[in-house]
PDB file of C-alpha atoms in Angstrom:
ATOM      1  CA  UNK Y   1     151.937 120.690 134.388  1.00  0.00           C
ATOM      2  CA  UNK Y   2     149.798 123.818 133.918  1.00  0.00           C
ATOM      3  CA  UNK Y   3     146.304 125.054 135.078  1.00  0.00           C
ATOM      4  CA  UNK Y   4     144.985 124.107 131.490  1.00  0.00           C
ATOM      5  CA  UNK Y   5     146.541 120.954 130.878  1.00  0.00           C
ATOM      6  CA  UNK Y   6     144.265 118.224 130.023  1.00  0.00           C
ATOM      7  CA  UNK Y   7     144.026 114.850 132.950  1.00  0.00           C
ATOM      8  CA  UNK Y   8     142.473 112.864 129.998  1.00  0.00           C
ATOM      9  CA  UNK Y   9     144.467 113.761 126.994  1.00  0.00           C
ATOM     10  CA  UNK Y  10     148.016 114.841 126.195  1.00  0.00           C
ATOM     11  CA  UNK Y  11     147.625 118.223 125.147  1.00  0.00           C
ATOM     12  CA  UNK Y  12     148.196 121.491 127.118  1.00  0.00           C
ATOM     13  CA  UNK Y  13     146.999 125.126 126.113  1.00  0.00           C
ATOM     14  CA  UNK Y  14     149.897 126.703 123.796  1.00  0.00           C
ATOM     15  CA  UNK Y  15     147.872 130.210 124.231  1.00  0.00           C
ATOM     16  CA  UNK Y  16     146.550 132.879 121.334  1.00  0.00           C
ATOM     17  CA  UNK Y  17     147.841 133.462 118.219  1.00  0.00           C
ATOM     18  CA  UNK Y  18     151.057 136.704 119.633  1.00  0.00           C
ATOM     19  CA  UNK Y  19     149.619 139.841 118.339  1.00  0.00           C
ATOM     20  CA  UNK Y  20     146.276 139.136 117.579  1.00  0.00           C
ATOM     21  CA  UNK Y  21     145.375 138.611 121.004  1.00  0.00           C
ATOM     22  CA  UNK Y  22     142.777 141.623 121.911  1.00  0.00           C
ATOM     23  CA  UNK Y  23     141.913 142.086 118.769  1.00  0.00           C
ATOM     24  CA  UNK Y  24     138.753 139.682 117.170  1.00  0.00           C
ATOM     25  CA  UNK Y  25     140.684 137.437 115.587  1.00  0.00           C
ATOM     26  CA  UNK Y  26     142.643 136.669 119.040  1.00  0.00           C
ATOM     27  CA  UNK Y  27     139.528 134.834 120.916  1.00  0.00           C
ATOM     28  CA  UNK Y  28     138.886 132.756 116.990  1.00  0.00           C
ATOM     29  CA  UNK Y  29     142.300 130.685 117.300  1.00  0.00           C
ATOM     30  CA  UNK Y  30     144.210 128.699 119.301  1.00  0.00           C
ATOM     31  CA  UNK Y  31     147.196 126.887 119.456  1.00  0.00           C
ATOM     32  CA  UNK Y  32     147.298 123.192 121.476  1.00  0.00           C
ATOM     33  CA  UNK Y  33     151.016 121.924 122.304  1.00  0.00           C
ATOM     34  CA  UNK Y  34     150.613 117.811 121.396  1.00  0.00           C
ATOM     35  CA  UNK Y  35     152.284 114.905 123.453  1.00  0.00           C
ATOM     36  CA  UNK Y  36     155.423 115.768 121.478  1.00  0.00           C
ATOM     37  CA  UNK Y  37     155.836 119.512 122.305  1.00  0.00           C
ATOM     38  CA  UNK Y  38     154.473 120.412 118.606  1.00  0.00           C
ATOM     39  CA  UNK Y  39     152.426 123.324 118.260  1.00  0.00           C
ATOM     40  CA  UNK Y  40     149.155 123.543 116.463  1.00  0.00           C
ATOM     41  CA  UNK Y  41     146.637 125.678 115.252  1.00  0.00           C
ATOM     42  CA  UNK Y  42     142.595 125.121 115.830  1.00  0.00           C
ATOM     43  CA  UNK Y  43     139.675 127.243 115.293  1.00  0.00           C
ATOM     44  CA  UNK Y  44     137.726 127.811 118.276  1.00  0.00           C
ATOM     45  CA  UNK Y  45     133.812 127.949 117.826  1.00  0.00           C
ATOM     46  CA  UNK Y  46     130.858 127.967 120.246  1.00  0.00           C
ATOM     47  CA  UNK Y  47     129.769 124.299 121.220  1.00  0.00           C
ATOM     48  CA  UNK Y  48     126.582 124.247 119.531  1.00  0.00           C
ATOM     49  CA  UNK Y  49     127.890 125.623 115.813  1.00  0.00           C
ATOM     50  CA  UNK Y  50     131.168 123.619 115.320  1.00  0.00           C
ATOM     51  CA  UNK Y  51     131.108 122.822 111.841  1.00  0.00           C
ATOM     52  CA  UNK Y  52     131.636 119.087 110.601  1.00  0.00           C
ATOM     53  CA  UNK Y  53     135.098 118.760 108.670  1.00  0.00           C
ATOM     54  CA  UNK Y  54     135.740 115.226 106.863  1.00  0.00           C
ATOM     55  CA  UNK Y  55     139.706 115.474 107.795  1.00  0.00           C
ATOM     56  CA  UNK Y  56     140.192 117.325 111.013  1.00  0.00           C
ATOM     57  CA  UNK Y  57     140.048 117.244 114.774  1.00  0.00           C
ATOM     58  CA  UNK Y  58     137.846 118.411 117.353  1.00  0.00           C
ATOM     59  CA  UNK Y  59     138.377 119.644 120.731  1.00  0.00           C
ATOM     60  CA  UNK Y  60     136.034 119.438 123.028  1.00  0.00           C
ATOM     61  CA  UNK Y  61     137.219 122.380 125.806  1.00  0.00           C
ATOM     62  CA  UNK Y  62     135.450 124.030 128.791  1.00  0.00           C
ATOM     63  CA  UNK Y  63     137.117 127.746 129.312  1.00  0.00           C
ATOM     64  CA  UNK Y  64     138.371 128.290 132.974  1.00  0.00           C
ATOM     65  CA  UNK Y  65     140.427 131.558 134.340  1.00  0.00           C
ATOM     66  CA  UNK Y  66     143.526 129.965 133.562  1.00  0.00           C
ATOM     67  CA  UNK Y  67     142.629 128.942 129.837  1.00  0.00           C
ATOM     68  CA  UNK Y  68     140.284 126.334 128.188  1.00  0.00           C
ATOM     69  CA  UNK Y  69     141.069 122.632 129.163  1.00  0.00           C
ATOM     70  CA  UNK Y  70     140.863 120.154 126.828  1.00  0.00           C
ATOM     71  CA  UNK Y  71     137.871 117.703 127.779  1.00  0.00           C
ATOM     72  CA  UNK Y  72     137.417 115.353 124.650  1.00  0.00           C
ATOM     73  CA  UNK Y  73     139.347 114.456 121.233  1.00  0.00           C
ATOM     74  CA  UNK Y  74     137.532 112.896 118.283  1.00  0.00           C
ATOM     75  CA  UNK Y  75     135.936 113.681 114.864  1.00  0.00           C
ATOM     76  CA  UNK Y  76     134.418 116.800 114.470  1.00  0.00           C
ATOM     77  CA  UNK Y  77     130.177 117.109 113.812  1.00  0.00           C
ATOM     78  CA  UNK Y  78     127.905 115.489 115.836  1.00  0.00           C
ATOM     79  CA  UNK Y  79     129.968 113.301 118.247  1.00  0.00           C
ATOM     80  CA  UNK Y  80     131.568 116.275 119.176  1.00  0.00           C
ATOM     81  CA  UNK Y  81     128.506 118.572 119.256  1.00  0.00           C
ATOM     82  CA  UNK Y  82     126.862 115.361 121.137  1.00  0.00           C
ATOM     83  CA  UNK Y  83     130.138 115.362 123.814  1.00  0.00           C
ATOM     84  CA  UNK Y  84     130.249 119.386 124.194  1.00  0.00           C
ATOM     85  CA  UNK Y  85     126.674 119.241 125.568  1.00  0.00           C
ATOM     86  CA  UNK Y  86     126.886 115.843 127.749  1.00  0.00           C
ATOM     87  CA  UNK Y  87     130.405 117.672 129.566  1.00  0.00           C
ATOM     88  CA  UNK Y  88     128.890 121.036 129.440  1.00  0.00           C
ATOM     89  CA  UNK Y  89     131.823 122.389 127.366  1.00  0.00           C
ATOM     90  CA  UNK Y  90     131.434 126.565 126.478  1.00  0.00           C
ATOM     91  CA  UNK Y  91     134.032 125.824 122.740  1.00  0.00           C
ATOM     92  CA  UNK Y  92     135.038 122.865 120.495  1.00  0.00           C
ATOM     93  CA  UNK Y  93     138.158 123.729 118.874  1.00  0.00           C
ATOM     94  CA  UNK Y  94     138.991 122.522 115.344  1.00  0.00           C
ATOM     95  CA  UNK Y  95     141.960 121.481 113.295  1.00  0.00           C
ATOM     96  CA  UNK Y  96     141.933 120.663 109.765  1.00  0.00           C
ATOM     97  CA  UNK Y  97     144.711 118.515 108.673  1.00  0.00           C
ATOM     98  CA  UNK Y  98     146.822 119.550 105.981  1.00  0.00           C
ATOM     99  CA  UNK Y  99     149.280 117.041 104.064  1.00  0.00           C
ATOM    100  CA  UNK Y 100     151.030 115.113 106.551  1.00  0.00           C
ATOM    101  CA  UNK Y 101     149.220 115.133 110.051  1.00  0.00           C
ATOM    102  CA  UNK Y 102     150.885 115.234 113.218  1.00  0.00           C
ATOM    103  CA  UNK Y 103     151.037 111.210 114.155  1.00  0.00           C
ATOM    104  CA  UNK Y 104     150.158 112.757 118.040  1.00  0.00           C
ATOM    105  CA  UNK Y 105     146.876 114.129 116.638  1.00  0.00           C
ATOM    106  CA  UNK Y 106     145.823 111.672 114.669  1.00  0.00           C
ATOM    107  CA  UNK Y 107     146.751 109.028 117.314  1.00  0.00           C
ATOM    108  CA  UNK Y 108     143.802 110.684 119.231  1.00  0.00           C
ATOM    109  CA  UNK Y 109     141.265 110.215 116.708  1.00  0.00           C
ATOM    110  CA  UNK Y 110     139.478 106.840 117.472  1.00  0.00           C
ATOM    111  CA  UNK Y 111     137.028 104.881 115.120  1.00  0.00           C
ATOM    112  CA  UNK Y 112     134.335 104.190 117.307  1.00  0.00           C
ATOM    113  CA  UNK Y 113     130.244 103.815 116.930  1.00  0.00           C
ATOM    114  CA  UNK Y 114     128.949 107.457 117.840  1.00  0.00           C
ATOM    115  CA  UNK Y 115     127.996 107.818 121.307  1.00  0.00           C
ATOM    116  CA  UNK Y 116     124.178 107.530 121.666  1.00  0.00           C
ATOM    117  CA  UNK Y 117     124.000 104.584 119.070  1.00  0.00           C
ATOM    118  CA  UNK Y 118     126.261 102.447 120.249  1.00  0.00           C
ATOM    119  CA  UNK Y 119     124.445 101.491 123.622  1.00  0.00           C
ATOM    120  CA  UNK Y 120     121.050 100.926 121.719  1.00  0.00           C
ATOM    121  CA  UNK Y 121     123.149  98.707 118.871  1.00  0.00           C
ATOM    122  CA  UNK Y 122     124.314  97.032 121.715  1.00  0.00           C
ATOM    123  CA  UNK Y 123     121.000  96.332 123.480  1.00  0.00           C
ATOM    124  CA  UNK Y 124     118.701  95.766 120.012  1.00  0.00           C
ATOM    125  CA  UNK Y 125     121.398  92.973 119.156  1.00  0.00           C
ATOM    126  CA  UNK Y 126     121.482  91.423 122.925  1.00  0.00           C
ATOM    127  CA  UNK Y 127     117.647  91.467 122.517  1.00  0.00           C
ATOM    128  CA  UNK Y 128     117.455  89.843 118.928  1.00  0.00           C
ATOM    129  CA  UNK Y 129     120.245  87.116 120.327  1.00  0.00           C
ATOM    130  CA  UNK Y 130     117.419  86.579 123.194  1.00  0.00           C
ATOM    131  CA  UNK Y 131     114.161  86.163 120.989  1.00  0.00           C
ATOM    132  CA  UNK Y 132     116.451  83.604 119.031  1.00  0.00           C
ATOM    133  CA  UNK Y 133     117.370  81.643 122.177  1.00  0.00           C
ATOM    134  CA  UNK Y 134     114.213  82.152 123.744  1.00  0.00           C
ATOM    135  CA  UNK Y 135     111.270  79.675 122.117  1.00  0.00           C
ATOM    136  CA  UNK Y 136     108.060  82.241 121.524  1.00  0.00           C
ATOM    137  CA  UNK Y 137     104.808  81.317 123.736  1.00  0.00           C
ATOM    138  CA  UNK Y 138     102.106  80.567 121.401  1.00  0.00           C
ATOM    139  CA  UNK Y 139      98.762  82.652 121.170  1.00  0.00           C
ATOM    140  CA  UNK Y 140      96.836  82.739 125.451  1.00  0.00           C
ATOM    141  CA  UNK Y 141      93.716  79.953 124.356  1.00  0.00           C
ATOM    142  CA  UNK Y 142      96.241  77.562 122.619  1.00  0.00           C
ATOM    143  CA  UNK Y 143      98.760  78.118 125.495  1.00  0.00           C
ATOM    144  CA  UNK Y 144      95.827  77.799 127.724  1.00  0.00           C
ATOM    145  CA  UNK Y 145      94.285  74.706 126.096  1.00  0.00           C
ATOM    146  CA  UNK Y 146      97.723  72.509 125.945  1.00  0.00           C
ATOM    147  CA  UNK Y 147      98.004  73.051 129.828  1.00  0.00           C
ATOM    148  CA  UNK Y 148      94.731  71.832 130.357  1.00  0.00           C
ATOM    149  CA  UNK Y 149      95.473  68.924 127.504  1.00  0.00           C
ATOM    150  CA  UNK Y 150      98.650  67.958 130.150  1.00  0.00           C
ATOM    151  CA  UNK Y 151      96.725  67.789 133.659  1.00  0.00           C
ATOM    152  CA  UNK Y 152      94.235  65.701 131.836  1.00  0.00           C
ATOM    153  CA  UNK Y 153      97.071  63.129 130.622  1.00  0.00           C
ATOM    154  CA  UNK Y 154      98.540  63.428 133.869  1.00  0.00           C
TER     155      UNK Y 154
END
């Protein structure tokens, strides 16, 4: 295991594109070594300016001495914008996929509800389920009047 390889997700740091690395194209790609030993290529951009792709995966990475560490897999835009900021992350890195994805990158691609929504889905739902369940008081002087209507018949 090396310094940059990810606890969370099966990819390790595969380094710099060789002989770009000092020049300004060096510190724009990437390569990430998948689950299988493949290497691939991502585009590395600042947290906040990762651009949305329709078919590709983001990286969500924090740099470190050693090399950035892989902190978060999913669909690039604003999940992955969203997920940069809530790990304090410095890069997302991005690959497009070409014809035939790698079955190890895809395979870390999850459908799931983007992260702030889901909770309040969850909780508007659970609340509608409630004000079904729950029989609605009616208006304070009619409330008020059939309570005095019982002690009376009682």
């Amino acid at each position: 295991m090396n310094a940059t390889d990810s606890l969370l997700l099966p990819l390790a740091d595969a380094g710099r594109l060789n002989g770009l690395k000092n020049g300004a194209l060096g510190a724009r790609y990437r390569f990430w070594r998948d689950a299988d030993g493949v290497r691939h290529v991502f585009s590395v951009y600042p947290a906040d300016q990762a651009p949305d792709y329709p078919d590709a995966i983001a990286l969500v990475a924090r740099r470190t001495p050693a090399g950035p560490i892989a902190m978060w897999a999913g669909r690039p835009g604003a999940d992955a914008r969203r997920m940069a900021e809530r790990l304090d992350a410095d890069e997302i890195h991005i690959h497009v996929f070409g014809d035939e994805p790698a079955p190890a990158l895809r395979g870390l691609i999850r459908e799931r509800a983007p992260l702030e929504r889901a909770p309040l889905e969850r909780a508007t739902k659970e609340r509608a389920t409630m004000e079904r369940a729950t029989p609605r008081p009616l208006d304070g002087a009619a409330t008020l009047g059939l309570r005095i209507a019982r002690r009376a018949a009682a």
